[in-house]
Amino acid sequence: MLTVSDVRFPTSLEQHGSDAMHTDPDYSVAYVVIETDQGMHGYGLTFTVGRGTEIVVCAVEALSALVVGKSLEEIVSDFRGFYRLLTSDGQMRWIGPEKGVIQLATAAVLNAVWDLWARSEGKPLWKLLVEMDPRKLISCIDFRYITDALTEQEALDILVKAQTGKQQRVDQMLKEGYPAYTTSCAWLGYSDQLLKQLCTDALNDGWTKFKVKVGADLEDDIRRCSLIRQMIGPHNTLMIDANQRWDVGEAITWVTRLAEYKPLWIEEPTSPDDILGHAAISKALAPLGIGVATGEQCHNRVMFKQFLQASALQFVQIDSCRLGSVNENLAVLLMAHKFKVPVCPHAGGVGLCELVQHLILFDYISVSASLDNRMCEFVDHLHQHFRSPVVIQNAHYMPPKDPGYSCEMLESSVQTHQYPQGQVWKNLQ
Amino acid sequence: MLTVSDVRFPTSLEQHGSDAMHTDPDYSVAYVVIETDQGMHGYGLTFTVGRGTEIVVCAVEALSALVVGKSLEEIVSDFRGFYRLLTSDGQMRWIGPEKGVIQLATAAVLNAVWDLWARSEGKPLWKLLVEMDPRKLISCIDFRYITDALTEQEALDILVKAQTGKQQRVDQMLKEGYPAYTTSCAWLGYSDQLLKQLCTDALNDGWTKFKVKVGADLEDDIRRCSLIRQMIGPHNTLMIDANQRWDVGEAITWVTRLAEYKPLWIEEPTSPDDILGHAAISKALAPLGIGVATGEQCHNRVMFKQFLQASALQFVQIDSCRLGSVNENLAVLLMAHKFKVPVCPHAGGVGLCELVQHLILFDYISVSASLDNRMCEFVDHLHQHFRSPVVIQNAHYMPPKDPGYSCEMLESSVQTHQYPQGQVWKNLQ
């Protein structure tokens, strides 16, 4: 049995999550629960920002016909085939393919399948992945359309090579955790005073890497970047994020004006579809020491392949709910490794931190074996609605210990935030 | 008032429309009717192939909140702004942006708005466009993300320059029509005997350009291409279409094996998202005299921009329902002209011929002023369900005369084909 719910949080009331393109987000999820005949549960979700969540819910319902009736064993014994079944249905692929609503729905469904799989093995997902035979891992990936950049054999070689030193890295992660940066201090809608307060608190809590939203107004950006740089000092790390606000030429001009604040990267300078545009921006900003980061709206492995082929990004920002779940993220992690580009996941939203921490742990332990220029986004919102919320210690993600993919939400949170019938929304009417 | 219907035709029963990736399409539409307070109607649609149409319908319902309550005058006096409103809603853009389900829904809604506008002026859409002041045309286009390839001024210059000789081209089109090619002879699921029969009939009807579906089985493709080439002789034109079946390397190898049948183009050799892949294929096939054509699943102007920048296609196949209606198609026609690449629209499906004929007439009369290497796809299916079906004479599209965008379907057709409650579907249960 598969059920799906439209769950929304009224975050727009306080400008949490506001950026240059999404000025009033109500952080939301299409929330999937799979129940097997044996009474086991798998929980999955995809993140949205309010209106339109009902469309993703509708897409999950359409995909559910391809899932219900299959056993977990049947699915994971040919996960590549099952992935292809969902993404290449002879009729539904027309409304994608592998992009937008239908890909978000695919992610929600497959995240629930992976959660179920990890629970059935009694392991947190990162551990399931880390301990899985490399051949089995490879068999979960659909290599269609990427073999010109990464063959199955090359992928296997990467995984086999990274077996060396694996246990050491597991131990290191269990002890230190994975480095994180914070986006919680400087949403676009926040006042300078709030920004200062949050920044002070974050520094006290041990944070050393900070992201600032930019792109709406240049003078405003200069003031905010200057303020943050003053607050954090010259040695901490600053990143800026424009959320697709600019055209190519404009991006170069604008970021050049902010170069004196020494941002490590400019994130999403322009359309997420514009590979060649990002390549042009990368080339123009390289002499200033500023990299380009993108990925949270990069919709599939074919796009990431080209971003890598064209040297159009210097930081790969995978997203646990935009790509086709773990399966497609594995493909992107392996390609990024081959092209020697660090992965710095997108997180935040609802549950994105909970999910993506598993993927980046796997990346370090079983793929990249490096922490150079690597860190995972953290946003301190809405974790209280999860059964196994992220644990951050000294600005590091501590590896989750509960079995599964950390997707399960509290039943009470789901009930009260259902849209439009939940109590939270009724109270707002 | 805006209403939307899920209308499906059980075409899979006879393998009409079958190709290497869509083996059992039920040609469908999300069908939109706008009714103004004054009782005027605008009809619009987007094409789908069966399952999933209900998701697009759901998306249209979500977008309708942005349309209902606005007057036509209000919309068209700032059409660029209205386009941006639909495609960049601060919450809904997350589930696109400008791609997949939400972009198909945008097309359906805006196609209805353009139909309404043309009707209100008492002109067929192509004439509305051809007679519109160039500045007004430009004001309908959202140039966001394409200014590095085409500025407003360049677009205006193109339109102004093409005013010369315009009336002559109008007269020519009214007399001769716009050249077409046929895809109706060689769907993948057709038997050789049916293929021969249809080809003979088409030759008798004056057709000179034929497209064959390939990509499922090489030996089968060789037999079918050989058969068609024999039937049509050396001087008629053959095109082949793989519907995204291959990886990059495979595409090059496979098409090279079919080169002796002298296809003008290979259509959709690989993923519609793979700009760099198409560029590699274009480069490899150029010495064989075979071009690359793509576009029916190219989801927005940013993608077309890059295909043009990267010399990744030699034929631009716009689609009236995949891109954001006339507004976004105008941007692509103008970019194609700047990059000197001919436009050969995708058509077929349900209503795509009816719609796109308006765009290609505009392209010839007001943009390209050329018929070199240009032709519009024609598929002879389902036209009987339209109020003003296409008129083909001697393998040419004859310019429509009725006011509007030719989207209006017969009420009886809509009623009987509604899914799942229409009589046609009830009878199939």
Short mmCIF file of C-alpha atoms in Angstrom, two decimals, chain B:
data_model
loop_
_atom_site.label_atom_id
_atom_site.label_comp_id
_atom_site.label_asym_id
_atom_site.label_seq_id
_atom_site.Cartn_x
_atom_site.Cartn_y
_atom_site.Cartn_z
CA MET B 1 -13.89 31.11 -16.09
CA LEU B 2 -11.38 28.40 -16.96
CA THR B 3 -12.21 24.72 -17.35
CA VAL B 4 -9.85 21.89 -18.18
CA SER B 5 -10.56 18.35 -19.40
CA ASP B 6 -8.58 15.13 -19.64
CA VAL B 7 -9.30 13.94 -23.18
CA ARG B 8 -7.73 10.70 -24.44
CA PHE B 9 -7.86 8.74 -27.68
CA PRO B 10 -7.17 4.99 -27.53
CA THR B 11 -4.55 5.12 -30.30
CA SER B 12 -2.43 2.38 -28.72
CA LEU B 13 -4.97 -0.17 -29.91
CA GLU B 14 -3.68 0.24 -33.48
CA GLN B 15 -0.03 1.22 -32.80
CA HIS B 16 -0.54 4.67 -34.30
CA GLY B 17 2.19 6.90 -32.96
CA SER B 18 4.38 4.05 -31.73
CA ASP B 19 8.11 4.67 -31.57
CA ALA B 20 11.22 3.29 -29.89
CA MET B 21 10.45 4.94 -26.55
CA HIS B 22 6.70 5.38 -26.60
CA THR B 23 5.51 1.94 -27.55
CA ASP B 24 1.84 2.26 -26.65
CA PRO B 25 0.78 5.91 -26.74
CA ASP B 26 -2.82 6.91 -26.19
CA TYR B 27 -2.75 10.33 -27.80
CA SER B 28 -4.32 12.78 -25.37
CA VAL B 29 -4.71 16.42 -24.45
CA ALA B 30 -5.26 18.57 -21.44
CA TYR B 31 -7.95 20.73 -23.02
CA VAL B 32 -8.57 24.23 -21.72
CA VAL B 33 -11.58 26.48 -22.30
CA ILE B 34 -11.54 30.06 -21.13
CA GLU B 35 -14.84 31.94 -21.04
CA THR B 36 -14.85 35.68 -20.51
CA ASP B 37 -17.54 37.62 -18.68
CA GLN B 38 -18.63 38.84 -22.09
CA GLY B 39 -19.21 35.25 -23.24
CA MET B 40 -16.20 35.03 -25.55
CA HIS B 41 -14.25 31.76 -25.65
CA GLY B 42 -10.61 30.84 -25.99
CA TYR B 43 -9.55 27.22 -26.54
CA GLY B 44 -6.15 25.80 -25.75
CA LEU B 45 -4.49 22.46 -25.25
CA THR B 46 -1.29 20.65 -24.58
CA PHE B 47 -0.48 17.24 -25.97
CA THR B 48 0.26 14.15 -23.87
CA VAL B 49 0.33 10.42 -24.60
CA GLY B 50 -2.06 8.91 -22.06
CA ARG B 51 -1.22 8.21 -18.44
CA GLY B 52 -0.14 11.36 -16.67
CA THR B 53 -2.60 13.64 -18.45
CA GLU B 54 -4.42 13.95 -15.14
CA ILE B 55 -1.23 15.43 -13.64
CA VAL B 56 -1.12 18.11 -16.32
CA VAL B 57 -4.82 18.79 -15.70
CA CYS B 58 -4.01 19.26 -12.02
CA ALA B 59 -1.26 21.73 -12.96
CA VAL B 60 -3.61 23.69 -15.19
CA GLU B 61 -6.03 23.96 -12.28
CA ALA B 62 -3.20 25.33 -10.12
CA LEU B 63 -2.25 27.91 -12.75
CA SER B 64 -5.84 28.95 -13.37
CA ALA B 65 -5.80 30.99 -10.15
CA LEU B 66 -3.31 33.31 -11.89
CA VAL B 67 -5.57 33.77 -14.92
CA VAL B 68 -9.12 33.94 -13.69
CA GLY B 69 -10.20 37.48 -12.88
CA LYS B 70 -7.90 39.11 -15.43
CA SER B 71 -9.26 40.66 -18.62
CA LEU B 72 -7.76 39.86 -22.01
CA GLU B 73 -6.76 43.50 -22.33
CA GLU B 74 -4.96 43.37 -19.00
CA ILE B 75 -3.04 40.26 -20.07
CA VAL B 76 -1.99 41.28 -23.57
CA SER B 77 -1.09 44.84 -22.59
CA ASP B 78 1.80 43.31 -20.60
CA PHE B 79 2.05 39.81 -22.01
CA ARG B 80 5.69 39.50 -20.98
CA GLY B 81 4.73 40.25 -17.41
CA PHE B 82 1.88 37.76 -17.53
CA TYR B 83 4.18 35.11 -18.97
CA ARG B 84 6.61 35.74 -16.11
CA LEU B 85 3.74 35.58 -13.61
CA LEU B 86 2.86 32.07 -14.77
CA THR B 87 6.38 30.71 -15.19
CA SER B 88 7.97 32.34 -12.15
CA ASP B 89 5.35 32.11 -9.46
CA GLY B 90 7.39 32.29 -6.25
CA GLN B 91 6.09 28.93 -5.07
CA MET B 92 5.24 26.95 -8.21
CA ARG B 93 8.48 27.61 -10.07
CA TRP B 94 10.16 25.16 -7.70
CA ILE B 95 8.42 22.22 -9.37
CA GLY B 96 9.72 23.32 -12.78
CA PRO B 97 11.05 25.79 -13.43
CA GLU B 98 9.82 26.11 -17.02
CA LYS B 99 9.95 22.39 -17.66
CA GLY B 100 7.93 19.20 -17.54
CA VAL B 101 4.36 19.17 -16.28
CA ILE B 102 4.18 22.80 -15.22
CA GLN B 103 5.49 24.06 -18.57
CA LEU B 104 3.05 21.83 -20.50
CA ALA B 105 0.26 23.29 -18.37
CA THR B 106 1.53 26.81 -19.02
CA ALA B 107 1.39 26.06 -22.75
CA ALA B 108 -2.20 24.85 -22.53
CA VAL B 109 -3.33 27.94 -20.65
CA LEU B 110 -1.45 30.44 -22.83
CA ASN B 111 -2.52 28.71 -26.04
CA ALA B 112 -6.09 29.40 -24.92
CA VAL B 113 -5.22 33.04 -24.21
CA TRP B 114 -3.67 33.44 -27.68
CA ASP B 115 -6.70 31.77 -29.25
CA LEU B 116 -8.94 34.21 -27.40
CA TRP B 117 -6.83 37.16 -28.49
CA ALA B 118 -6.89 36.12 -32.16
CA ARG B 119 -10.64 35.53 -32.03
CA SER B 120 -11.21 38.89 -30.41
CA GLU B 121 -9.38 40.44 -33.36
CA GLY B 122 -11.30 38.26 -35.83
CA LYS B 123 -8.08 36.85 -37.31
CA PRO B 124 -6.40 33.48 -37.53
CA LEU B 125 -3.44 33.54 -35.17
CA TRP B 126 -0.78 33.60 -37.90
CA LYS B 127 -2.38 36.73 -39.28
CA LEU B 128 -2.58 38.36 -35.85
CA LEU B 129 1.17 37.76 -35.51
CA VAL B 130 2.07 38.79 -39.04
CA GLU B 131 0.14 42.04 -38.77
CA MET B 132 1.27 42.89 -35.26
CA ASP B 133 3.68 45.77 -34.76
CA PRO B 134 7.19 44.34 -34.20
CA ARG B 135 7.52 46.20 -30.90
CA LYS B 136 4.30 44.68 -29.66
CA LEU B 137 5.50 41.21 -30.67
CA ILE B 138 8.74 41.72 -28.80
CA SER B 139 6.79 42.79 -25.73
CA CYS B 140 5.26 39.29 -25.57
CA ILE B 141 8.65 37.61 -25.16
CA ASP B 142 10.45 36.97 -21.87
CA PHE B 143 14.12 37.53 -22.68
CA ARG B 144 15.28 36.36 -19.25
CA TYR B 145 18.23 33.97 -19.60
CA ILE B 146 18.69 34.44 -23.36
CA THR B 147 20.17 37.92 -23.63
CA ASP B 148 23.65 36.47 -24.07
CA ALA B 149 22.38 34.99 -27.36
CA LEU B 150 19.69 37.44 -28.47
CA THR B 151 18.94 40.91 -27.17
CA GLU B 152 15.62 42.68 -27.52
CA GLN B 153 17.18 45.07 -29.99
CA GLU B 154 18.51 42.25 -32.18
CA ALA B 155 15.10 40.59 -32.11
CA LEU B 156 13.44 43.82 -33.12
CA ASP B 157 15.93 44.35 -35.94
CA ILE B 158 15.17 40.89 -37.32
CA LEU B 159 11.43 41.57 -37.36
CA VAL B 160 11.80 45.04 -38.85
CA LYS B 161 14.09 43.80 -41.59
CA ALA B 162 11.62 41.06 -42.54
CA GLN B 163 8.86 43.60 -43.15
CA THR B 164 10.28 43.86 -46.66
CA GLY B 165 8.48 41.53 -49.03
CA LYS B 166 6.02 40.48 -46.37
CA GLN B 167 2.86 40.92 -48.43
CA GLN B 168 4.39 38.90 -51.25
CA ARG B 169 5.06 36.02 -48.87
CA VAL B 170 1.53 36.24 -47.48
CA ASP B 171 0.14 35.96 -51.02
CA GLN B 172 2.49 33.09 -51.80
CA MET B 173 1.41 31.18 -48.71
CA LEU B 174 -2.27 31.75 -49.41
CA LYS B 175 -1.73 30.37 -52.91
CA GLU B 176 0.78 27.54 -52.39
CA GLY B 177 0.76 26.79 -48.70
CA TYR B 178 3.72 25.78 -46.52
CA PRO B 179 5.67 22.63 -47.45
CA ALA B 180 5.02 19.56 -45.30
CA TYR B 181 6.46 16.11 -44.77
CA THR B 182 4.66 12.99 -43.61
CA THR B 183 5.29 10.73 -40.64
CA SER B 184 2.12 8.72 -41.16
CA CYS B 185 3.69 5.95 -43.27
CA ALA B 186 6.24 4.38 -40.99
CA TRP B 187 5.44 4.15 -37.30
CA LEU B 188 7.52 1.53 -35.60
CA GLY B 189 4.62 -0.79 -34.87
CA TYR B 190 3.45 -0.94 -38.51
CA SER B 191 3.99 -4.06 -40.64
CA ASP B 192 6.02 -3.86 -43.86
CA GLN B 193 2.86 -4.42 -45.84
CA LEU B 194 1.03 -1.54 -44.19
CA LEU B 195 4.13 0.63 -44.60
CA LYS B 196 4.26 -0.12 -48.36
CA GLN B 197 0.58 0.57 -48.80
CA LEU B 198 0.73 3.89 -46.94
CA CYS B 199 3.85 4.93 -48.81
CA THR B 200 2.26 4.22 -52.18
CA ASP B 201 -0.81 6.20 -51.20
CA ALA B 202 1.31 9.10 -50.00
CA LEU B 203 3.35 9.24 -53.19
CA ASN B 204 0.09 9.30 -55.15
CA ASP B 205 -1.09 12.20 -53.00
CA GLY B 206 2.00 14.24 -53.90
CA TRP B 207 4.17 13.70 -50.81
CA THR B 208 7.91 13.96 -51.40
CA LYS B 209 9.33 13.91 -47.87
CA PHE B 210 8.99 10.94 -45.53
CA LYS B 211 10.00 10.19 -41.96
CA VAL B 212 10.72 6.71 -40.62
CA LYS B 213 10.88 5.67 -36.98
CA VAL B 214 14.06 3.79 -36.06
CA GLY B 215 16.03 2.79 -33.00
CA ALA B 216 14.53 -0.42 -31.64
CA ASP B 217 16.45 -2.96 -33.75
CA LEU B 218 19.23 -2.21 -36.22
CA GLU B 219 18.51 -5.01 -38.70
CA ASP B 220 14.86 -4.05 -38.66
CA ASP B 221 15.79 -0.40 -39.29
CA ILE B 222 18.01 -1.35 -42.23
CA ARG B 223 15.19 -3.34 -43.78
CA ARG B 224 12.63 -0.58 -43.26
CA CYS B 225 14.88 2.26 -44.47
CA SER B 226 15.90 0.24 -47.51
CA LEU B 227 12.27 -0.50 -48.27
CA ILE B 228 11.22 3.15 -47.96
CA ARG B 229 14.15 4.41 -49.99
CA GLN B 230 13.25 1.96 -52.76
CA MET B 231 9.65 3.07 -52.66
CA ILE B 232 10.33 6.82 -52.78
CA GLY B 233 13.34 6.75 -55.11
CA PRO B 234 16.62 8.65 -54.83
CA HIS B 235 15.26 12.19 -55.23
CA ASN B 236 12.62 12.31 -52.54
CA THR B 237 13.62 13.12 -48.98
CA LEU B 238 13.99 10.62 -46.15
CA MET B 239 14.34 11.49 -42.46
CA ILE B 240 14.85 9.09 -39.57
CA ASP B 241 13.72 9.47 -35.97
CA ALA B 242 15.06 7.51 -32.98
CA ASN B 243 12.98 9.16 -30.25
CA GLN B 244 15.92 9.33 -27.78
CA ARG B 245 16.74 5.66 -27.86
CA TRP B 246 20.54 5.82 -27.89
CA ASP B 247 23.56 6.91 -25.90
CA VAL B 248 25.94 9.23 -27.73
CA GLY B 249 28.41 6.66 -29.04
CA GLU B 250 25.67 4.24 -29.98
CA ALA B 251 23.84 6.95 -31.93
CA ILE B 252 26.88 7.63 -34.07
CA THR B 253 27.50 3.94 -34.80
CA TRP B 254 23.86 3.15 -35.54
CA VAL B 255 23.19 6.12 -37.82
CA THR B 256 26.43 5.50 -39.68
CA ARG B 257 25.02 2.08 -40.56
CA LEU B 258 21.92 3.77 -42.00
CA ALA B 259 23.85 6.44 -43.92
CA GLU B 260 23.58 4.63 -47.25
CA TYR B 261 19.85 5.38 -47.28
CA LYS B 262 20.77 9.06 -47.27
CA PRO B 263 18.61 10.45 -44.51
CA LEU B 264 18.47 14.26 -44.35
CA TRP B 265 18.44 14.14 -40.59
CA ILE B 266 18.51 11.90 -37.56
CA GLU B 267 15.90 13.12 -35.12
CA GLU B 268 16.23 12.80 -31.33
CA PRO B 269 19.24 10.49 -31.34
CA THR B 270 19.67 10.71 -27.56
CA SER B 271 18.38 12.40 -24.39
CA PRO B 272 16.57 15.66 -25.18
CA ASP B 273 18.59 17.26 -22.38
CA ASP B 274 21.96 16.33 -23.83
CA ILE B 275 23.14 19.44 -25.65
CA LEU B 276 26.80 18.42 -25.65
CA GLY B 277 25.85 14.91 -26.74
CA HIS B 278 23.91 16.26 -29.70
CA ALA B 279 26.89 18.47 -30.54
CA ALA B 280 29.17 15.41 -30.59
CA ILE B 281 26.72 13.51 -32.79
CA SER B 282 26.33 16.48 -35.13
CA LYS B 283 30.07 16.71 -35.53
CA ALA B 284 30.45 12.98 -36.20
CA LEU B 285 27.63 12.80 -38.75
CA ALA B 286 28.37 16.00 -40.65
CA PRO B 287 30.87 14.28 -43.00
CA LEU B 288 28.09 11.81 -43.92
CA GLY B 289 25.77 14.65 -44.88
CA ILE B 290 23.35 13.83 -42.08
CA GLY B 291 22.07 16.60 -39.84
CA VAL B 292 20.69 16.35 -36.31
CA ALA B 293 17.14 17.46 -35.56
CA THR B 294 15.56 17.83 -32.15
CA GLY B 295 13.11 19.89 -30.15
CA GLU B 296 9.80 18.16 -29.47
CA GLN B 297 10.96 17.54 -25.91
CA CYS B 298 13.23 20.57 -25.65
CA HIS B 299 11.50 22.22 -22.76
CA ASN B 300 12.32 25.90 -22.96
CA ARG B 301 14.16 28.74 -24.70
CA VAL B 302 17.24 28.32 -22.47
CA MET B 303 17.75 24.81 -23.83
CA PHE B 304 17.19 25.86 -27.45
CA LYS B 305 19.62 28.73 -26.91
CA GLN B 306 22.35 26.30 -25.94
CA PHE B 307 21.56 23.83 -28.74
CA LEU B 308 22.10 26.75 -31.12
CA GLN B 309 25.20 28.08 -29.35
CA ALA B 310 26.82 24.64 -29.37
CA SER B 311 25.94 23.83 -33.02
CA ALA B 312 24.18 20.79 -31.57
CA LEU B 313 21.34 20.72 -34.10
CA GLN B 314 20.92 21.54 -37.77
CA PHE B 315 17.10 21.58 -37.69
CA VAL B 316 15.08 23.27 -34.94
CA GLN B 317 11.90 21.36 -34.15
CA ILE B 318 9.71 23.71 -32.19
CA ASP B 319 6.59 22.32 -30.54
CA SER B 320 3.49 24.40 -29.95
CA CYS B 321 2.66 22.67 -26.67
CA ARG B 322 6.05 21.82 -25.10
CA LEU B 323 7.38 25.38 -25.04
CA GLY B 324 5.50 28.14 -23.22
CA SER B 325 3.03 28.79 -26.04
CA VAL B 326 3.46 31.43 -28.75
CA ASN B 327 5.44 33.68 -26.42
CA GLU B 328 8.33 31.28 -25.99
CA ASN B 329 8.13 29.98 -29.56
CA LEU B 330 8.65 33.55 -30.80
CA ALA B 331 11.91 33.67 -28.83
CA VAL B 332 13.08 30.39 -30.36
CA LEU B 333 12.14 31.36 -33.94
CA LEU B 334 14.13 34.57 -33.57
CA MET B 335 17.16 32.81 -32.06
CA ALA B 336 17.09 30.17 -34.80
CA HIS B 337 17.09 32.93 -37.39
CA LYS B 338 20.03 34.65 -35.77
CA PHE B 339 21.99 31.38 -35.70
CA LYS B 340 20.93 30.61 -39.30
CA VAL B 341 19.35 27.25 -38.47
CA PRO B 342 16.11 26.30 -40.26
CA VAL B 343 12.97 25.62 -38.23
CA CYS B 344 11.06 22.41 -39.07
CA PRO B 345 8.28 22.09 -36.48
CA HIS B 346 7.24 18.95 -34.67
CA ALA B 347 3.59 18.12 -35.23
CA GLY B 348 1.18 15.20 -35.11
CA GLY B 349 -0.28 14.06 -31.83
CA VAL B 350 -3.59 15.71 -31.11
CA GLY B 351 -3.90 19.20 -32.55
CA LEU B 352 -0.18 19.88 -32.92
CA CYS B 353 -0.56 20.28 -36.70
CA GLU B 354 -3.50 22.61 -36.19
CA LEU B 355 -1.49 24.82 -33.85
CA VAL B 356 2.02 24.83 -35.23
CA GLN B 357 1.00 25.71 -38.79
CA HIS B 358 0.31 29.22 -37.49
CA LEU B 359 3.81 29.52 -36.06
CA ILE B 360 5.62 28.30 -39.14
CA LEU B 361 3.61 30.59 -41.40
CA PHE B 362 4.67 33.47 -39.17
CA ASP B 363 8.26 32.25 -39.29
CA TYR B 364 8.31 32.32 -43.09
CA ILE B 365 6.40 35.56 -43.53
CA SER B 366 7.88 37.65 -40.70
CA VAL B 367 11.20 36.11 -39.68
CA SER B 368 13.10 33.78 -42.00
CA ALA B 369 11.72 34.74 -45.44
CA SER B 370 13.12 31.43 -46.65
CA LEU B 371 11.87 27.93 -47.44
CA ASP B 372 15.33 26.39 -47.85
CA ASN B 373 15.57 23.11 -45.96
CA ARG B 374 12.29 23.96 -44.26
CA MET B 375 9.16 21.88 -43.88
CA CYS B 376 6.54 21.19 -41.28
CA GLU B 377 5.71 17.71 -39.99
CA PHE B 378 2.29 16.30 -40.84
CA VAL B 379 0.58 13.28 -39.34
CA ASP B 380 -2.84 12.31 -40.58
CA HIS B 381 -4.60 11.46 -37.34
CA LEU B 382 -7.43 12.81 -35.23
CA HIS B 383 -8.00 16.00 -37.25
CA GLN B 384 -11.69 15.13 -37.45
CA HIS B 385 -12.07 16.10 -33.83
CA PHE B 386 -11.29 19.77 -34.52
CA ARG B 387 -13.66 22.55 -35.47
CA SER B 388 -11.16 23.95 -38.02
CA PRO B 389 -8.94 21.03 -39.03
CA VAL B 390 -5.78 21.55 -41.06
CA VAL B 391 -6.15 21.71 -44.82
CA ILE B 392 -3.40 19.92 -46.73
CA GLN B 393 -3.13 20.41 -50.48
CA ASN B 394 -0.43 18.79 -52.55
CA ALA B 395 1.65 18.13 -49.41
CA HIS B 396 1.39 21.75 -48.24
CA TYR B 397 -0.32 23.29 -45.23
CA MET B 398 -2.88 25.80 -46.52
CA PRO B 399 -3.14 28.86 -44.23
CA PRO B 400 -6.10 28.63 -41.85
CA LYS B 401 -8.81 31.24 -42.35
CA ASP B 402 -10.99 30.91 -39.26
CA PRO B 403 -10.26 33.31 -36.40
CA GLY B 404 -8.20 31.89 -33.56
CA TYR B 405 -5.45 29.34 -33.03
CA SER B 406 -7.37 26.33 -34.48
CA CYS B 407 -7.46 24.68 -31.04
CA GLU B 408 -11.20 24.26 -30.69
CA MET B 409 -12.30 20.65 -30.54
CA LEU B 410 -15.78 19.36 -31.32
CA GLU B 411 -17.82 19.26 -28.15
CA SER B 412 -18.98 15.75 -28.96
CA SER B 413 -15.37 14.56 -29.33
CA VAL B 414 -14.42 16.05 -25.98
CA GLN B 415 -17.44 14.49 -24.31
CA THR B 416 -16.99 10.97 -25.63
CA HIS B 417 -13.22 10.88 -25.08
CA GLN B 418 -13.08 12.29 -21.56
CA TYR B 419 -11.01 10.05 -19.36
CA PRO B 420 -12.14 7.89 -17.70
CA GLN B 421 -15.85 8.72 -17.84
CA GLY B 422 -16.34 9.24 -21.62
CA GLN B 423 -18.28 6.68 -23.64
CA VAL B 424 -15.22 5.59 -25.67
CA TRP B 425 -13.40 4.58 -22.48
CA LYS B 426 -16.44 3.06 -20.87
CA ASN B 427 -16.83 0.83 -23.92
CA LEU B 428 -13.22 -0.34 -23.58
CA GLN B 429 -13.58 -1.43 -19.97
#
